[in-house]
mmCIF file of C-alpha atoms in Angstrom:
data_model
loop_
_atom_site.group_PDB
_atom_site.id
_atom_site.type_symbol
_atom_site.label_atom_id
_atom_site.label_comp_id
_atom_site.label_asym_id
_atom_site.label_seq_id
_atom_site.Cartn_x
_atom_site.Cartn_y
_atom_site.Cartn_z
ATOM 1 C CA MET F 1 -22.309 0.327 -6.124
ATOM 2 C CA LYS F 2 -19.213 -0.136 -7.354
ATOM 3 C CA PHE F 3 -17.494 -1.803 -9.670
ATOM 4 C CA GLY F 4 -13.635 -2.313 -9.836
ATOM 5 C CA ALA F 5 -11.359 -3.685 -12.311
ATOM 6 C CA ARG F 6 -10.620 -6.383 -9.985
ATOM 7 C CA ILE F 7 -14.319 -7.410 -9.112
ATOM 8 C CA PHE F 8 -14.534 -6.843 -13.511
ATOM 9 C CA LYS F 9 -12.110 -9.167 -14.101
ATOM 10 C CA THR F 10 -12.429 -11.271 -11.659
ATOM 11 C CA GLY F 11 -15.760 -11.653 -13.612
ATOM 12 C CA LEU F 12 -14.029 -11.588 -17.015
ATOM 13 C CA ALA F 13 -11.841 -14.957 -15.703
ATOM 14 C CA VAL F 14 -14.622 -16.603 -14.875
ATOM 15 C CA ILE F 15 -15.812 -16.368 -18.183
ATOM 16 C CA LEU F 16 -13.394 -17.198 -19.918
ATOM 17 C CA ALA F 17 -12.927 -20.105 -17.994
ATOM 18 C CA LEU F 18 -16.093 -21.027 -18.744
ATOM 19 C CA TYR F 19 -15.586 -21.358 -22.251
ATOM 20 C CA ALA F 20 -12.354 -23.156 -22.592
ATOM 21 C CA ALA F 21 -13.065 -25.820 -19.953
ATOM 22 C CA HIS F 22 -16.209 -26.305 -23.068
ATOM 23 C CA LEU F 23 -13.819 -25.556 -26.374
ATOM 24 C CA LEU F 24 -11.115 -27.497 -24.585
ATOM 25 C CA GLY F 25 -14.392 -30.654 -24.247
ATOM 26 C CA LEU F 26 -13.664 -30.341 -20.159
ATOM 27 C CA GLU F 27 -16.364 -31.134 -18.069
ATOM 28 C CA PRO F 28 -17.890 -29.832 -15.745
ATOM 29 C CA ALA F 29 -16.199 -26.704 -16.651
ATOM 30 C CA PHE F 30 -17.803 -24.485 -13.587
ATOM 31 C CA PHE F 31 -14.441 -26.068 -11.478
ATOM 32 C CA ALA F 32 -12.456 -23.667 -13.749
ATOM 33 C CA GLY F 33 -14.049 -20.945 -13.625
ATOM 34 C CA LEU F 34 -14.125 -21.193 -9.450
ATOM 35 C CA THR F 35 -10.644 -21.352 -9.632
ATOM 36 C CA ALA F 36 -9.960 -18.535 -12.124
ATOM 37 C CA GLY F 37 -11.913 -16.499 -9.495
ATOM 38 C CA LEU F 38 -9.609 -17.663 -6.467
ATOM 39 C CA THR F 39 -6.547 -17.084 -8.831
ATOM 40 C CA ILE F 40 -6.983 -13.447 -9.586
ATOM 41 C CA GLN F 41 -4.815 -11.128 -7.708
ATOM 42 C CA PRO F 42 -4.024 -7.152 -7.439
ATOM 43 C CA SER F 43 -1.435 -7.324 -9.364
ATOM 44 C CA ILE F 44 0.319 -8.614 -12.327
ATOM 45 C CA TYR F 45 3.442 -9.825 -11.140
ATOM 46 C CA ARG F 46 1.771 -11.649 -7.803
ATOM 47 C CA THR F 47 -0.117 -13.121 -10.314
ATOM 48 C CA TYR F 48 3.013 -14.763 -11.926
ATOM 49 C CA GLN F 49 4.176 -15.896 -8.994
ATOM 50 C CA ARG F 50 1.094 -16.674 -7.774
ATOM 51 C CA ILE F 51 0.551 -19.223 -11.430
ATOM 52 C CA LEU F 52 3.924 -20.559 -10.679
ATOM 53 C CA HIS F 53 3.175 -21.625 -6.930
ATOM 54 C CA GLN F 54 0.063 -22.734 -7.838
ATOM 55 C CA VAL F 55 1.045 -24.958 -11.010
ATOM 56 C CA GLN F 56 3.299 -26.951 -8.219
ATOM 57 C CA ALA F 57 0.351 -27.302 -5.461
ATOM 58 C CA ASN F 58 -1.759 -28.280 -7.414
ATOM 59 C CA PHE F 59 0.186 -31.163 -8.979
ATOM 60 C CA ILE F 60 0.604 -31.664 -4.858
ATOM 61 C CA GLY F 61 -2.490 -31.981 -4.604
ATOM 62 C CA ALA F 62 -3.919 -34.000 -7.462
ATOM 63 C CA ALA F 63 -0.464 -35.805 -7.443
ATOM 64 C CA LEU F 64 -1.809 -37.842 -3.151
ATOM 65 C CA ALA F 65 -5.053 -37.411 -4.331
ATOM 66 C CA VAL F 66 -4.582 -39.959 -6.665
ATOM 67 C CA ILE F 67 -2.280 -42.729 -5.077
ATOM 68 C CA PHE F 68 -4.392 -42.675 -1.607
ATOM 69 C CA GLY F 69 -6.925 -42.674 -4.504
ATOM 70 C CA LEU F 70 -5.938 -46.341 -6.164
ATOM 71 C CA ALA F 71 -4.697 -47.098 -2.711
ATOM 72 C CA PHE F 72 -7.226 -46.561 -0.322
ATOM 73 C CA GLY F 73 -10.181 -45.471 -1.759
ATOM 74 C CA HIS F 74 -12.482 -42.129 -1.773
ATOM 75 C CA GLU F 75 -13.145 -42.611 2.135
ATOM 76 C CA PRO F 76 -13.679 -39.132 3.572
ATOM 77 C CA PHE F 77 -10.976 -39.838 6.604
ATOM 78 C CA VAL F 78 -9.179 -40.957 2.719
ATOM 79 C CA ILE F 79 -9.377 -37.007 2.116
ATOM 80 C CA GLY F 80 -9.192 -34.921 4.730
ATOM 81 C CA VAL F 81 -5.664 -36.899 5.796
ATOM 82 C CA VAL F 82 -4.907 -36.677 2.155
ATOM 83 C CA VAL F 83 -5.488 -32.431 2.049
ATOM 84 C CA MET F 84 -3.284 -32.604 6.025
ATOM 85 C CA ILE F 85 -0.327 -34.248 4.101
ATOM 86 C CA ALA F 86 -0.512 -31.222 1.106
ATOM 87 C CA ILE F 87 -1.085 -28.573 2.547
ATOM 88 C CA ALA F 88 2.391 -30.155 5.340
ATOM 89 C CA ILE F 89 4.144 -30.040 2.084
ATOM 90 C CA ILE F 90 3.295 -26.902 0.820
ATOM 91 C CA LEU F 91 4.092 -25.105 4.312
ATOM 92 C CA ARG F 92 7.065 -26.478 4.052
ATOM 93 C CA LEU F 93 8.600 -25.901 0.739
ATOM 94 C CA GLY F 94 8.038 -22.601 1.468
ATOM 95 C CA LEU F 95 5.482 -21.590 -1.337
ATOM 96 C CA ASP F 96 2.432 -19.041 -0.984
ATOM 97 C CA SER F 97 -0.168 -20.759 1.744
ATOM 98 C CA SER F 98 -3.008 -18.567 -0.378
ATOM 99 C CA THR F 99 -2.364 -21.147 -3.207
ATOM 100 C CA ILE F 100 -3.863 -23.872 -0.446
ATOM 101 C CA PRO F 101 -7.628 -23.190 -1.283
ATOM 102 C CA VAL F 102 -7.549 -24.034 -4.655
ATOM 103 C CA THR F 103 -5.188 -27.180 -4.449
ATOM 104 C CA LEU F 104 -7.661 -28.827 -1.936
ATOM 105 C CA VAL F 105 -9.832 -27.542 -5.086
ATOM 106 C CA THR F 106 -8.284 -29.811 -6.921
ATOM 107 C CA ILE F 107 -7.928 -32.573 -4.146
ATOM 108 C CA VAL F 108 -12.214 -32.550 -2.711
ATOM 109 C CA ILE F 109 -12.359 -32.522 -7.443
ATOM 110 C CA ILE F 110 -10.397 -35.357 -7.727
ATOM 111 C CA MET F 111 -11.327 -37.279 -5.522
ATOM 112 C CA GLY F 112 -15.252 -36.610 -5.064
ATOM 113 C CA GLN F 113 -16.799 -40.062 -6.207
ATOM 114 C CA GLY F 114 -18.691 -40.685 -3.099
ATOM 115 C CA PRO F 115 -17.739 -42.815 0.623
ATOM 116 C CA GLY F 116 -17.714 -46.711 -0.716
ATOM 117 C CA GLN F 117 -16.840 -45.901 -4.308
ATOM 118 C CA THR F 118 -13.595 -48.169 -5.662
ATOM 119 C CA PRO F 119 -11.807 -46.006 -8.835
ATOM 120 C CA ASP F 120 -11.330 -48.054 -12.348
ATOM 121 C CA ASP F 121 -8.752 -48.616 -14.925
ATOM 122 C CA GLY F 122 -10.692 -44.109 -15.898
ATOM 123 C CA TYR F 123 -9.604 -42.896 -12.075
ATOM 124 C CA ALA F 124 -5.585 -41.512 -13.670
ATOM 125 C CA LEU F 125 -7.084 -40.072 -16.147
ATOM 126 C CA PHE F 126 -10.287 -38.011 -14.571
ATOM 127 C CA ALA F 127 -7.816 -36.615 -12.822
ATOM 128 C CA LEU F 128 -6.014 -35.471 -15.515
ATOM 129 C CA SER F 129 -9.190 -34.190 -16.687
ATOM 130 C CA ARG F 130 -10.231 -32.872 -13.287
ATOM 131 C CA PHE F 131 -6.322 -31.533 -12.848
ATOM 132 C CA SER F 132 -6.592 -29.637 -16.588
ATOM 133 C CA LEU F 133 -9.621 -27.555 -15.290
ATOM 134 C CA ILE F 134 -7.752 -26.965 -12.351
ATOM 135 C CA MET F 135 -4.767 -25.740 -14.480
ATOM 136 C CA LEU F 136 -7.229 -23.550 -16.471
ATOM 137 C CA GLY F 137 -8.639 -21.626 -14.715
ATOM 138 C CA VAL F 138 -5.332 -21.218 -12.866
ATOM 139 C CA PHE F 139 -4.185 -20.084 -16.790
ATOM 140 C CA SER F 140 -7.123 -18.120 -17.157
ATOM 141 C CA ALA F 141 -6.497 -15.969 -14.397
ATOM 142 C CA PHE F 142 -3.370 -14.417 -15.176
ATOM 143 C CA LEU F 143 -4.514 -13.773 -18.949
ATOM 144 C CA VAL F 144 -7.340 -11.969 -17.822
ATOM 145 C CA ASN F 145 -4.494 -10.107 -15.271
ATOM 146 C CA LEU F 146 -1.677 -9.717 -17.918
ATOM 147 C CA PHE F 147 -4.182 -8.393 -20.984
ATOM 148 C CA PHE F 148 -6.768 -6.767 -19.494
ATOM 149 C CA LEU F 149 -7.869 -3.350 -16.848
ATOM 150 C CA PRO F 150 -3.609 -3.624 -15.695
ATOM 151 C CA PRO F 151 -3.799 -2.016 -13.056
ATOM 152 C CA LYS F 152 -1.560 1.828 -12.744
ATOM 153 C CA TYR F 153 -0.805 1.996 -9.354
ATOM 154 C CA GLU F 154 1.175 5.005 -9.727
ATOM 155 C CA ASN F 155 -1.462 6.603 -10.255
ATOM 156 C CA LYS F 156 -3.665 5.437 -7.830
ATOM 157 C CA LEU F 157 -0.566 5.911 -4.693
ATOM 158 C CA TYR F 158 0.272 9.869 -5.117
ATOM 159 C CA ASP F 159 -3.874 10.157 -5.972
ATOM 160 C CA GLU F 160 -3.759 8.463 -2.270
ATOM 161 C CA ILE F 161 -1.174 9.514 -0.859
ATOM 162 C CA PHE F 162 -2.782 13.228 -1.467
ATOM 163 C CA ALA F 163 -5.478 13.426 0.303
ATOM 164 C CA THR F 164 -3.919 11.560 2.628
ATOM 165 C CA THR F 165 -1.672 14.745 3.001
ATOM 166 C CA GLU F 166 -4.749 17.066 2.890
ATOM 167 C CA ASN F 167 -6.958 15.854 5.570
ATOM 168 C CA ALA F 168 -4.125 15.448 7.806
ATOM 169 C CA ALA F 169 -3.219 19.574 6.813
ATOM 170 C CA ARG F 170 -6.743 20.134 7.187
ATOM 171 C CA TRP F 171 -7.351 19.219 10.907
ATOM 172 C CA ILE F 172 -3.723 20.779 11.955
ATOM 173 C CA ARG F 173 -4.694 24.245 11.050
ATOM 174 C CA LEU F 174 -8.383 23.868 12.648
ATOM 175 C CA ILE F 175 -6.451 22.405 15.814
ATOM 176 C CA THR F 176 -4.632 25.183 15.781
ATOM 177 C CA ARG F 177 -7.389 27.360 15.303
ATOM 178 C CA GLN F 178 -8.997 26.160 18.519
ATOM 179 C CA ASP F 179 -11.770 25.202 15.607
ATOM 180 C CA THR F 180 -12.526 21.269 15.522
ATOM 181 C CA ASN F 181 -14.443 18.456 17.018
ATOM 182 C CA VAL F 182 -12.547 16.518 19.439
ATOM 183 C CA GLN F 183 -14.073 13.130 18.368
ATOM 184 C CA ALA F 184 -14.888 13.621 15.232
ATOM 185 C CA ARG F 185 -11.184 14.028 14.744
ATOM 186 C CA ARG F 186 -9.952 11.447 15.891
ATOM 187 C CA GLU F 187 -11.587 8.973 14.328
ATOM 188 C CA ASP F 188 -10.394 10.852 11.376
ATOM 189 C CA LEU F 189 -6.166 9.803 12.552
ATOM 190 C CA GLU F 190 -7.976 6.494 13.116
ATOM 191 C CA GLU F 191 -8.684 6.074 10.335
ATOM 192 C CA SER F 192 -5.949 7.714 8.799
ATOM 193 C CA HIS F 193 -3.508 5.577 10.762
ATOM 194 C CA ASP F 194 -5.396 2.354 9.010
ATOM 195 C CA LYS F 195 -4.572 4.642 5.571
ATOM 196 C CA LEU F 196 -1.187 4.538 6.510
ATOM 197 C CA VAL F 197 -1.044 0.637 6.272
ATOM 198 C CA GLU F 198 -3.321 1.033 2.716
ATOM 199 C CA LEU F 199 -0.462 3.183 1.433
ATOM 200 C CA ASP F 200 2.192 1.002 2.354
ATOM 201 C CA GLN F 201 0.655 -2.117 0.468
ATOM 202 C CA LEU F 202 -0.156 0.489 -2.728
ATOM 203 C CA TYR F 203 3.732 1.023 -2.621
ATOM 204 C CA LEU F 204 4.600 -2.683 -2.375
ATOM 205 C CA PHE F 205 1.929 -3.508 -5.051
ATOM 206 C CA TYR F 206 3.654 -0.403 -7.485
ATOM 207 C CA LYS F 207 6.920 -1.938 -6.592
ATOM 208 C CA GLU F 208 6.236 -5.041 -8.111
ATOM 209 C CA GLU F 209 5.502 -3.553 -10.718
ATOM 210 C CA ARG F 210 8.193 -5.207 -13.430
ATOM 211 C CA ASN F 211 8.977 -2.710 -15.961
ATOM 212 C CA TYR F 212 11.505 -4.330 -19.684
ATOM 213 C CA PHE F 213 12.918 -1.151 -21.305
ATOM 214 C CA ARG F 214 16.531 -0.544 -19.564
ATOM 215 C CA ASN F 215 15.560 3.597 -19.209
ATOM 216 C CA ASN F 216 11.509 3.020 -17.422
ATOM 217 C CA LYS F 217 13.375 0.590 -15.372
ATOM 218 C CA PHE F 218 15.817 4.094 -14.328
ATOM 219 C CA ALA F 219 12.890 5.884 -14.241
ATOM 220 C CA LYS F 220 11.097 3.297 -12.363
ATOM 221 C CA ALA F 221 13.696 3.645 -9.142
ATOM 222 C CA ARG F 222 14.149 6.968 -9.216
ATOM 223 C CA LYS F 223 10.397 7.094 -8.929
ATOM 224 C CA LEU F 224 10.050 4.226 -6.340
ATOM 225 C CA VAL F 225 12.459 6.768 -4.121
ATOM 226 C CA LEU F 226 10.870 9.622 -4.496
ATOM 227 C CA PHE F 227 7.240 7.485 -3.065
ATOM 228 C CA ARG F 228 9.277 5.625 -0.248
ATOM 229 C CA GLU F 229 10.177 9.315 0.306
ATOM 230 C CA MET F 230 6.329 10.693 0.451
ATOM 231 C CA LEU F 231 5.219 8.296 1.990
ATOM 232 C CA THR F 232 7.825 8.830 4.501
ATOM 233 C CA ALA F 233 6.882 12.922 4.325
ATOM 234 C CA THR F 234 2.581 12.098 5.207
ATOM 235 C CA ARG F 235 3.911 9.884 8.150
ATOM 236 C CA GLN F 236 5.922 12.717 9.232
ATOM 237 C CA LEU F 237 2.444 15.136 8.975
ATOM 238 C CA ILE F 238 0.752 12.340 10.634
ATOM 239 C CA HIS F 239 2.808 12.177 13.542
ATOM 240 C CA VAL F 240 2.181 15.543 14.364
ATOM 241 C CA LEU F 241 -1.309 15.821 14.030
ATOM 242 C CA GLY F 242 -1.501 13.183 16.537
ATOM 243 C CA SER F 243 1.462 14.493 18.851
ATOM 244 C CA LEU F 244 -1.538 17.893 19.080
ATOM 245 C CA ASP F 245 -4.572 15.989 19.333
ATOM 246 C CA LYS F 246 -2.419 13.818 22.074
ATOM 247 C CA ARG F 247 -1.243 17.139 23.547
ATOM 248 C CA GLU F 248 -4.427 19.983 22.578
ATOM 249 C CA ASN F 249 -4.819 21.061 26.016
ATOM 250 C CA ASP F 250 -0.328 22.458 26.142
ATOM 251 C CA PHE F 251 -0.516 23.394 23.822
ATOM 252 C CA TYR F 252 -3.836 26.173 23.950
ATOM 253 C CA HIS F 253 -2.204 27.198 27.390
ATOM 254 C CA LEU F 254 0.990 28.117 25.609
ATOM 255 C CA PRO F 255 1.754 32.318 26.096
ATOM 256 C CA GLU F 256 -0.051 33.697 23.216
ATOM 257 C CA HIS F 257 3.060 34.546 21.019
ATOM 258 C CA MET F 258 4.513 30.344 21.495
ATOM 259 C CA GLN F 259 0.312 29.653 19.836
ATOM 260 C CA ARG F 260 1.407 32.148 16.520
ATOM 261 C CA LEU F 261 5.275 30.516 16.441
ATOM 262 C CA VAL F 262 3.626 27.726 16.135
ATOM 263 C CA GLN F 263 0.246 27.782 13.725
ATOM 264 C CA GLN F 264 2.357 29.559 11.546
ATOM 265 C CA GLN F 265 5.166 26.869 11.222
ATOM 266 C CA LEU F 266 2.689 24.422 10.622
ATOM 267 C CA ASP F 267 1.194 26.610 7.977
ATOM 268 C CA HIS F 268 3.936 27.132 6.115
ATOM 269 C CA LEU F 269 4.635 23.380 5.974
ATOM 270 C CA THR F 270 1.895 21.749 4.755
ATOM 271 C CA ASN F 271 1.515 24.322 2.760
ATOM 272 C CA TYR F 272 4.945 23.189 1.480
ATOM 273 C CA HIS F 273 3.742 20.139 1.797
ATOM 274 C CA GLY F 274 0.993 20.835 -0.643
ATOM 275 C CA ARG F 275 3.071 22.542 -3.409
ATOM 276 C CA ILE F 276 6.092 20.249 -3.226
ATOM 277 C CA MET F 277 3.373 17.518 -3.832
ATOM 278 C CA ALA F 278 2.443 19.468 -6.508
ATOM 279 C CA ARG F 279 4.761 19.636 -8.413
ATOM 280 C CA TYR F 280 5.073 16.270 -8.820
ATOM 281 C CA SER F 281 1.813 16.138 -10.536
ATOM 282 C CA GLY F 282 2.554 19.098 -12.532
ATOM 283 C CA LYS F 283 -0.415 21.307 -11.552
ATOM 284 C CA VAL F 284 2.157 24.272 -9.840
ATOM 285 C CA THR F 285 5.973 25.320 -11.381
ATOM 286 C CA THR F 286 8.403 24.900 -9.806
ATOM 287 C CA GLN F 287 10.255 28.211 -8.801
ATOM 288 C CA MET F 288 8.186 28.855 -6.009
ATOM 289 C CA THR F 289 9.318 25.601 -3.266
ATOM 290 C CA ASP F 290 12.367 27.799 -2.492
ATOM 291 C CA PHE F 291 11.743 30.748 -1.327
ATOM 292 C CA MET F 292 9.052 28.598 0.292
ATOM 293 C CA SER F 293 12.114 26.472 2.376
ATOM 294 C CA GLU F 294 13.978 29.549 2.902
ATOM 295 C CA GLU F 295 10.691 30.172 5.063
ATOM 296 C CA ALA F 296 9.922 27.230 6.199
ATOM 297 C CA ASP F 297 13.782 27.028 7.538
ATOM 298 C CA GLU F 298 13.772 30.351 9.711
ATOM 299 C CA GLY F 299 10.606 29.703 10.929
ATOM 300 C CA ASN F 300 12.338 26.198 11.979
ATOM 301 C CA GLU F 301 14.941 28.113 14.467
ATOM 302 C CA SER F 302 12.163 30.864 15.658
ATOM 303 C CA LEU F 303 10.271 27.969 16.730
ATOM 304 C CA THR F 304 12.889 26.880 18.377
ATOM 305 C CA GLU F 305 14.613 29.487 19.157
ATOM 306 C CA SER F 306 11.584 30.893 21.090
ATOM 307 C CA PHE F 307 10.874 27.677 22.622
ATOM 308 C CA MET F 308 14.291 27.375 25.014
ATOM 309 C CA ASN F 309 13.000 30.985 25.426
ATOM 310 C CA SER F 310 10.649 29.567 27.174
ATOM 311 C CA TYR F 311 12.122 27.724 29.856
ATOM 312 C CA ASP F 312 14.914 30.064 30.300
ATOM 313 C CA TYR F 313 12.489 32.858 31.142
ATOM 314 C CA GLN F 314 9.997 30.225 33.155
ATOM 315 C CA GLU F 315 7.120 30.885 30.880
ATOM 316 C CA LEU F 316 6.381 27.276 30.971
ATOM 317 C CA SER F 317 7.087 25.406 33.839
ATOM 318 C CA ARG F 318 9.266 21.668 33.119
ATOM 319 C CA GLU F 319 5.969 19.683 32.941
ATOM 320 C CA GLU F 320 4.659 21.835 30.476
ATOM 321 C CA TRP F 321 7.696 22.346 28.831
ATOM 322 C CA LEU F 322 9.514 18.874 28.299
ATOM 323 C CA ASN F 323 4.967 17.347 28.007
ATOM 324 C CA LEU F 324 5.176 20.003 24.197
ATOM 325 C CA LEU F 325 9.364 19.004 23.829
ATOM 326 C CA PRO F 326 7.944 15.750 21.699
ATOM 327 C CA LEU F 327 6.115 18.211 19.424
ATOM 328 C CA ILE F 328 8.569 20.629 18.425
ATOM 329 C CA ALA F 329 10.565 18.842 17.448
ATOM 330 C CA TYR F 330 7.867 16.219 15.386
ATOM 331 C CA ILE F 331 7.419 19.780 13.499
ATOM 332 C CA ILE F 332 11.567 19.719 12.610
ATOM 333 C CA GLU F 333 11.535 16.836 11.581
ATOM 334 C CA TYR F 334 8.563 17.288 9.551
ATOM 335 C CA ASN F 335 10.592 19.599 8.065
ATOM 336 C CA SER F 336 13.748 18.342 7.652
ATOM 337 C CA GLN F 337 12.097 15.571 5.534
ATOM 338 C CA LEU F 338 10.120 18.467 3.206
ATOM 339 C CA ASP F 339 13.235 19.799 2.405
ATOM 340 C CA HIS F 340 14.160 16.395 1.667
ATOM 341 C CA LEU F 341 11.658 15.333 -0.085
ATOM 342 C CA ASP F 342 11.349 18.480 -2.217
ATOM 343 C CA ARG F 343 16.114 18.014 -2.728
ATOM 344 C CA LEU F 344 14.916 14.609 -4.198
ATOM 345 C CA LEU F 345 11.634 15.818 -6.839
ATOM 346 C CA GLU F 346 14.562 18.023 -7.920
ATOM 347 C CA SER F 347 16.776 15.301 -8.963
ATOM 348 C CA TYR F 348 13.610 13.649 -10.524
ATOM 349 C CA PHE F 349 12.759 16.032 -12.393
ATOM 350 C CA THR F 350 16.272 16.739 -13.779
ATOM 351 C CA TYR F 351 16.578 13.508 -14.514
ATOM 352 C CA HIS F 352 13.557 13.089 -16.123
ATOM 353 C CA GLN F 353 14.374 15.347 -18.782
ATOM 354 C CA GLU F 354 16.873 13.855 -19.306
ATOM 355 C CA ASP F 355 15.694 10.900 -20.014
ATOM 356 C CA GLU F 356 13.000 11.742 -22.676
ATOM 357 C CA ASN F 357 15.961 14.216 -24.523
#
């Protein structure tokens, strides 16, 4: 059983909301705890954004509950109508749709006196008490997300990109050496595509995190560009893997010298890619990538020339040649992306050192 930061923060927000409700004399306190658990978000910015929308949505729900409760009572039919109107207004105003569940809780706990009961003179105070409980839960979640275990999306994003890159490179090395289980590889390839979606989401979370110091903003902007290109390079690598998986039989029927060229070039590129990623984390020195870049470029030229000649000298049929063309194109594009990423990283180190001086 694993307890992550978000699980811990959700529990902490519920505890804080319950204690705060008891201290303020607001009952039943579990309404505040329920709201706090529903309001925790994966990033500080999203929690801040959510709280603004939640205040507006809850006010709409509470106002409608009071107005309809006083006018029509608390019959289930009336509550259902209020819920529909509240949802329509929230969507019409362009508020975050994720605020709807808590707003529905607000409506139900304000109007939930039971069918047949009519609101008395203290109904407005009763509604205000319930609304206060809901907002107490919302603010508790915001405070916990702001001050306790703020997410470190930069480290997590890098680690996930690095792991995904290494996994894809490992499969490519196995395929080019005809030493792989097809079923396991294709299952893993499908998971890699799902991982790209998760990485895009992580990048978005990292991008949303705010910096309040000028130097930090500039450094963050450069890192955002760098991480975006890291993601692109990893995506290109997975395209190469997918193309190689799809054209595995065609690759194995290539002339031996062509297979060797493809294998060598992919080895150069994946090693180059790994070195670039390791440079960012400071695990290696910066001197080697220039040599590796030149080696990869030379391999690219040899592979392209050999592939073109294979058609001219009829080493491959027209159908085989056209079938393998996308794979060669992906390899060339992957090489180009790595060169671009390497230059960006060199620029990042230059400006990063200037910021520190």
